PDB file of C-alpha atoms in Angstrom:
ATOM      1  CA  UNK K   1      86.717 117.096  47.938  1.00  0.00           C
ATOM      2  CA  UNK K   2      89.203 114.381  48.689  1.00  0.00           C
ATOM      3  CA  UNK K   3      91.782 112.910  46.320  1.00  0.00           C
ATOM      4  CA  UNK K   4      89.365 110.228  45.103  1.00  0.00           C
ATOM      5  CA  UNK K   5      86.722 112.792  44.188  1.00  0.00           C
ATOM      6  CA  UNK K   6      84.295 111.940  46.989  1.00  0.00           C
ATOM      7  CA  UNK K   7      82.716 114.709  48.978  1.00  0.00           C
ATOM      8  CA  UNK K   8      83.200 115.054  52.693  1.00  0.00           C
ATOM      9  CA  UNK K   9      79.421 115.142  53.218  1.00  0.00           C
ATOM     10  CA  UNK K  10      79.188 111.359  53.581  1.00  0.00           C
ATOM     11  CA  UNK K  11      81.338 111.603  56.713  1.00  0.00           C
ATOM     12  CA  UNK K  12      78.977 114.103  58.300  1.00  0.00           C
ATOM     13  CA  UNK K  13      75.830 112.129  57.529  1.00  0.00           C
ATOM     14  CA  UNK K  14      74.575 109.846  60.309  1.00  0.00           C
ATOM     15  CA  UNK K  15      75.261 106.145  60.037  1.00  0.00           C
ATOM     16  CA  UNK K  16      72.620 103.990  58.384  1.00  0.00           C
ATOM     17  CA  UNK K  17      70.496 102.765  61.231  1.00  0.00           C
ATOM     18  CA  UNK K  18      69.613  99.125  61.523  1.00  0.00           C
ATOM     19  CA  UNK K  19      65.997  99.563  60.359  1.00  0.00           C
ATOM     20  CA  UNK K  20      67.216 100.692  56.949  1.00  0.00           C
ATOM     21  CA  UNK K  21      69.781  97.932  56.480  1.00  0.00           C
ATOM     22  CA  UNK K  22      69.137  95.609  53.570  1.00  0.00           C
ATOM     23  CA  UNK K  23      69.034  91.897  54.200  1.00  0.00           C
ATOM     24  CA  UNK K  24      70.622  89.727  51.488  1.00  0.00           C
ATOM     25  CA  UNK K  25      68.788  86.561  52.537  1.00  0.00           C
ATOM     26  CA  UNK K  26      71.907  84.598  53.517  1.00  0.00           C
ATOM     27  CA  UNK K  27      71.221  83.246  57.002  1.00  0.00           C
ATOM     28  CA  UNK K  28      70.854  85.634  59.907  1.00  0.00           C
ATOM     29  CA  UNK K  29      71.022  89.376  59.263  1.00  0.00           C
ATOM     30  CA  UNK K  30      74.255  91.054  60.309  1.00  0.00           C
ATOM     31  CA  UNK K  31      74.265  92.595  63.751  1.00  0.00           C
ATOM     32  CA  UNK K  32      73.941  96.363  63.249  1.00  0.00           C
ATOM     33  CA  UNK K  33      76.892  98.580  64.013  1.00  0.00           C
ATOM     34  CA  UNK K  34      76.554 100.249  67.364  1.00  0.00           C
ATOM     35  CA  UNK K  35      75.624 103.773  66.471  1.00  0.00           C
ATOM     36  CA  UNK K  36      74.785 105.029  69.922  1.00  0.00           C
ATOM     37  CA  UNK K  37      77.296 107.227  71.658  1.00  0.00           C
ATOM     38  CA  UNK K  38      78.061 107.589  75.343  1.00  0.00           C
ATOM     39  CA  UNK K  39      76.583 111.072  75.194  1.00  0.00           C
ATOM     40  CA  UNK K  40      73.272 109.509  74.185  1.00  0.00           C
ATOM     41  CA  UNK K  41      73.045 107.645  77.470  1.00  0.00           C
ATOM     42  CA  UNK K  42      71.861 110.115  80.050  1.00  0.00           C
ATOM     43  CA  UNK K  43      71.369 110.204  83.778  1.00  0.00           C
ATOM     44  CA  UNK K  44      74.888 109.582  85.036  1.00  0.00           C
ATOM     45  CA  UNK K  45      76.617 112.253  87.067  1.00  0.00           C
ATOM     46  CA  UNK K  46      80.376 112.114  87.347  1.00  0.00           C
ATOM     47  CA  UNK K  47      81.808 111.790  90.829  1.00  0.00           C
ATOM     48  CA  UNK K  48      85.101 110.898  92.475  1.00  0.00           C
ATOM     49  CA  UNK K  49      84.606 107.241  91.630  1.00  0.00           C
ATOM     50  CA  UNK K  50      85.225 107.783  87.926  1.00  0.00           C
ATOM     51  CA  UNK K  51      86.127 104.157  87.292  1.00  0.00           C
ATOM     52  CA  UNK K  52      82.895 102.914  88.851  1.00  0.00           C
ATOM     53  CA  UNK K  53      80.885 105.531  86.966  1.00  0.00           C
ATOM     54  CA  UNK K  54      82.527 104.622  83.674  1.00  0.00           C
ATOM     55  CA  UNK K  55      81.653 100.961  84.256  1.00  0.00           C
ATOM     56  CA  UNK K  56      78.050 101.960  84.939  1.00  0.00           C
ATOM     57  CA  UNK K  57      78.087 104.103  81.816  1.00  0.00           C
ATOM     58  CA  UNK K  58      79.421 101.178  79.784  1.00  0.00           C
ATOM     59  CA  UNK K  59      76.630  98.984  81.151  1.00  0.00           C
ATOM     60  CA  UNK K  60      73.997 101.588  80.279  1.00  0.00           C
ATOM     61  CA  UNK K  61      75.491 101.972  76.818  1.00  0.00           C
ATOM     62  CA  UNK K  62      75.434  98.209  76.300  1.00  0.00           C
ATOM     63  CA  UNK K  63      71.806  98.018  77.494  1.00  0.00           C
ATOM     64  CA  UNK K  64      70.789 100.815  75.128  1.00  0.00           C
ATOM     65  CA  UNK K  65      72.523  99.219  72.148  1.00  0.00           C
ATOM     66  CA  UNK K  66      70.954  95.825  72.928  1.00  0.00           C
ATOM     67  CA  UNK K  67      67.519  97.470  73.160  1.00  0.00           C
ATOM     68  CA  UNK K  68      68.162  99.109  69.799  1.00  0.00           C
ATOM     69  CA  UNK K  69      69.094  95.730  68.312  1.00  0.00           C
ATOM     70  CA  UNK K  70      65.986  94.177  69.890  1.00  0.00           C
ATOM     71  CA  UNK K  71      63.740  96.789  68.289  1.00  0.00           C
ATOM     72  CA  UNK K  72      65.428  96.084  64.937  1.00  0.00           C
ATOM     73  CA  UNK K  73      64.821  92.349  65.313  1.00  0.00           C
ATOM     74  CA  UNK K  74      61.194  92.877  66.340  1.00  0.00           C
ATOM     75  CA  UNK K  75      60.547  95.191  63.391  1.00  0.00           C
ATOM     76  CA  UNK K  76      62.017  92.758  60.846  1.00  0.00           C
ATOM     77  CA  UNK K  77      60.738  89.479  62.309  1.00  0.00           C
ATOM     78  CA  UNK K  78      58.063  89.031  59.618  1.00  0.00           C
ATOM     79  CA  UNK K  79      60.162  90.197  56.643  1.00  0.00           C
ATOM     80  CA  UNK K  80      61.417  86.742  55.635  1.00  0.00           C
ATOM     81  CA  UNK K  81      59.115  83.870  56.642  1.00  0.00           C
ATOM     82  CA  UNK K  82      61.913  81.266  56.513  1.00  0.00           C
ATOM     83  CA  UNK K  83      63.906  83.121  59.159  1.00  0.00           C
ATOM     84  CA  UNK K  84      61.005  83.896  61.498  1.00  0.00           C
ATOM     85  CA  UNK K  85      61.791  81.066  63.950  1.00  0.00           C
ATOM     86  CA  UNK K  86      65.483  81.991  64.088  1.00  0.00           C
ATOM     87  CA  UNK K  87      64.647  85.662  64.659  1.00  0.00           C
ATOM     88  CA  UNK K  88      62.263  84.770  67.485  1.00  0.00           C
ATOM     89  CA  UNK K  89      65.074  82.789  69.136  1.00  0.00           C
ATOM     90  CA  UNK K  90      67.400  85.770  68.654  1.00  0.00           C
ATOM     91  CA  UNK K  91      64.804  88.081  70.204  1.00  0.00           C
ATOM     92  CA  UNK K  92      64.591  85.890  73.309  1.00  0.00           C
ATOM     93  CA  UNK K  93      68.395  85.760  73.581  1.00  0.00           C
ATOM     94  CA  UNK K  94      68.669  89.547  73.338  1.00  0.00           C
ATOM     95  CA  UNK K  95      65.889  90.001  75.913  1.00  0.00           C
ATOM     96  CA  UNK K  96      67.668  87.682  78.363  1.00  0.00           C
ATOM     97  CA  UNK K  97      70.944  89.543  77.769  1.00  0.00           C
ATOM     98  CA  UNK K  98      69.204  92.866  78.502  1.00  0.00           C
ATOM     99  CA  UNK K  99      67.750  91.407  81.720  1.00  0.00           C
ATOM    100  CA  UNK K 100      71.218  90.244  82.835  1.00  0.00           C
ATOM    101  CA  UNK K 101      72.776  93.621  82.043  1.00  0.00           C
ATOM    102  CA  UNK K 102      70.045  95.459  83.962  1.00  0.00           C
ATOM    103  CA  UNK K 103      70.594  93.137  86.922  1.00  0.00           C
ATOM    104  CA  UNK K 104      74.353  93.837  86.874  1.00  0.00           C
ATOM    105  CA  UNK K 105      73.675  97.573  86.690  1.00  0.00           C
ATOM    106  CA  UNK K 106      71.277  97.470  89.641  1.00  0.00           C
ATOM    107  CA  UNK K 107      73.801  95.447  91.683  1.00  0.00           C
ATOM    108  CA  UNK K 108      76.520  97.972  90.866  1.00  0.00           C
ATOM    109  CA  UNK K 109      74.212 100.851  91.866  1.00  0.00           C
ATOM    110  CA  UNK K 110      73.362  99.126  95.148  1.00  0.00           C
ATOM    111  CA  UNK K 111      77.056  98.551  95.912  1.00  0.00           C
ATOM    112  CA  UNK K 112      77.836 102.168  95.104  1.00  0.00           C
ATOM    113  CA  UNK K 113      75.181 103.451  97.528  1.00  0.00           C
ATOM    114  CA  UNK K 114      76.362 101.044 100.246  1.00  0.00           C
ATOM    115  CA  UNK K 115      79.968 102.153  99.754  1.00  0.00           C
ATOM    116  CA  UNK K 116      78.906 105.797  99.891  1.00  0.00           C
ATOM    117  CA  UNK K 117      77.003 105.212 103.153  1.00  0.00           C
ATOM    118  CA  UNK K 118      79.987 103.377 104.680  1.00  0.00           C
ATOM    119  CA  UNK K 119      82.345 106.163 103.603  1.00  0.00           C
ATOM    120  CA  UNK K 120      80.094 108.834 105.145  1.00  0.00           C
ATOM    121  CA  UNK K 121      79.788 106.822 108.356  1.00  0.00           C
ATOM    122  CA  UNK K 122      83.575 106.393 108.593  1.00  0.00           C
ATOM    123  CA  UNK K 123      84.163 110.118 108.002  1.00  0.00           C
ATOM    124  CA  UNK K 124      81.589 111.003 110.649  1.00  0.00           C
ATOM    125  CA  UNK K 125      83.345 108.725 113.161  1.00  0.00           C
ATOM    126  CA  UNK K 126      86.696 110.347 112.354  1.00  0.00           C
ATOM    127  CA  UNK K 127      85.228 113.824 112.800  1.00  0.00           C
ATOM    128  CA  UNK K 128      83.668 112.875 116.132  1.00  0.00           C
ATOM    129  CA  UNK K 129      86.940 111.364 117.389  1.00  0.00           C
ATOM    130  CA  UNK K 130      88.842 114.462 116.339  1.00  0.00           C
ATOM    131  CA  UNK K 131      86.327 116.724 118.104  1.00  0.00           C
ATOM    132  CA  UNK K 132      86.656 114.697 121.315  1.00  0.00           C
ATOM    133  CA  UNK K 133      90.448 114.714 121.110  1.00  0.00           C
ATOM    134  CA  UNK K 134      90.601 118.466 120.499  1.00  0.00           C
ATOM    135  CA  UNK K 135      88.079 119.184 123.267  1.00  0.00           C
ATOM    136  CA  UNK K 136      90.263 117.385 125.855  1.00  0.00           C
ATOM    137  CA  UNK K 137      93.517 118.915 124.588  1.00  0.00           C
ATOM    138  CA  UNK K 138      95.571 121.150 126.867  1.00  0.00           C
ATOM    139  CA  UNK K 139      97.776 123.940 125.442  1.00  0.00           C
ATOM    140  CA  UNK K 140     100.920 121.861 126.133  1.00  0.00           C
ATOM    141  CA  UNK K 141      99.497 118.857 124.290  1.00  0.00           C
ATOM    142  CA  UNK K 142      98.476 121.111 121.404  1.00  0.00           C
ATOM    143  CA  UNK K 143     101.975 122.567 121.158  1.00  0.00           C
ATOM    144  CA  UNK K 144     103.502 119.079 121.212  1.00  0.00           C
ATOM    145  CA  UNK K 145     101.117 117.843 118.498  1.00  0.00           C
ATOM    146  CA  UNK K 146     101.824 120.808 116.221  1.00  0.00           C
ATOM    147  CA  UNK K 147     105.587 120.362 116.693  1.00  0.00           C
ATOM    148  CA  UNK K 148     105.315 116.673 115.788  1.00  0.00           C
ATOM    149  CA  UNK K 149     103.339 117.587 112.666  1.00  0.00           C
ATOM    150  CA  UNK K 150     105.995 120.149 111.663  1.00  0.00           C
ATOM    151  CA  UNK K 151     108.897 117.716 112.124  1.00  0.00           C
ATOM    152  CA  UNK K 152     107.051 115.025 110.188  1.00  0.00           C
ATOM    153  CA  UNK K 153     106.380 117.452 107.322  1.00  0.00           C
ATOM    154  CA  UNK K 154     110.040 118.540 107.283  1.00  0.00           C
ATOM    155  CA  UNK K 155     111.266 114.931 107.265  1.00  0.00           C
ATOM    156  CA  UNK K 156     108.882 114.089 104.462  1.00  0.00           C
ATOM    157  CA  UNK K 157     109.975 117.086 102.400  1.00  0.00           C
ATOM    158  CA  UNK K 158     113.675 116.302 102.882  1.00  0.00           C
ATOM    159  CA  UNK K 159     113.106 112.658 101.867  1.00  0.00           C
ATOM    160  CA  UNK K 160     111.406 113.820  98.699  1.00  0.00           C
ATOM    161  CA  UNK K 161     114.271 116.195  97.923  1.00  0.00           C
ATOM    162  CA  UNK K 162     117.025 113.632  98.613  1.00  0.00           C
ATOM    163  CA  UNK K 163     115.395 110.806  96.668  1.00  0.00           C
ATOM    164  CA  UNK K 164     117.306 110.288  93.424  1.00  0.00           C
ATOM    165  CA  UNK K 165     116.367 108.281  90.409  1.00  0.00           C
ATOM    166  CA  UNK K 166     118.159 104.936  90.277  1.00  0.00           C
ATOM    167  CA  UNK K 167     120.281 104.424  87.216  1.00  0.00           C
ATOM    168  CA  UNK K 168     119.820 101.127  85.467  1.00  0.00           C
ATOM    169  CA  UNK K 169     122.974  99.586  84.034  1.00  0.00           C
ATOM    170  CA  UNK K 170     122.604  96.848  81.460  1.00  0.00           C
ATOM    171  CA  UNK K 171     126.278  95.956  81.138  1.00  0.00           C
ATOM    172  CA  UNK K 172     129.133  95.099  83.484  1.00  0.00           C
ATOM    173  CA  UNK K 173     132.443  96.917  83.462  1.00  0.00           C
ATOM    174  CA  UNK K 174     135.514  94.691  83.338  1.00  0.00           C
TER     175      UNK K 174
END
């Protein structure tokens, strides 16, 4: 029990879904709260491109919530005869929005597959070039390459050690 005497059970209960919302009869019904969660949208596997995947997930979430709203509008279209024309217009608007969102999602999916194919192709070219280079390498060249790699790594490590944080001074000494 909280300080006001209410039980905590109302927090655990699911939100009132749009089909059960009461309509007061003042203009258009309120847009239902989005009660879907990201976990309710399935079929997305996380990969290295987290940002791209999260954008796709947001699109899928938006599509699902719009479809939910569409089903609410379709189920309540005949409830109030005066608002039937307005609800039919709303239904068409929501349908067009869903179509646009699905188009954006398909474009994003297509770009993701093209990027993946390009990335694989580039990696394959790099591997082939490395194989050719290593196949033609003599022991002297190998030794020289390894030495260059070692000196580069040492230089890099020393730069990281020497680098100091710059102090910012907001006042001048007189």
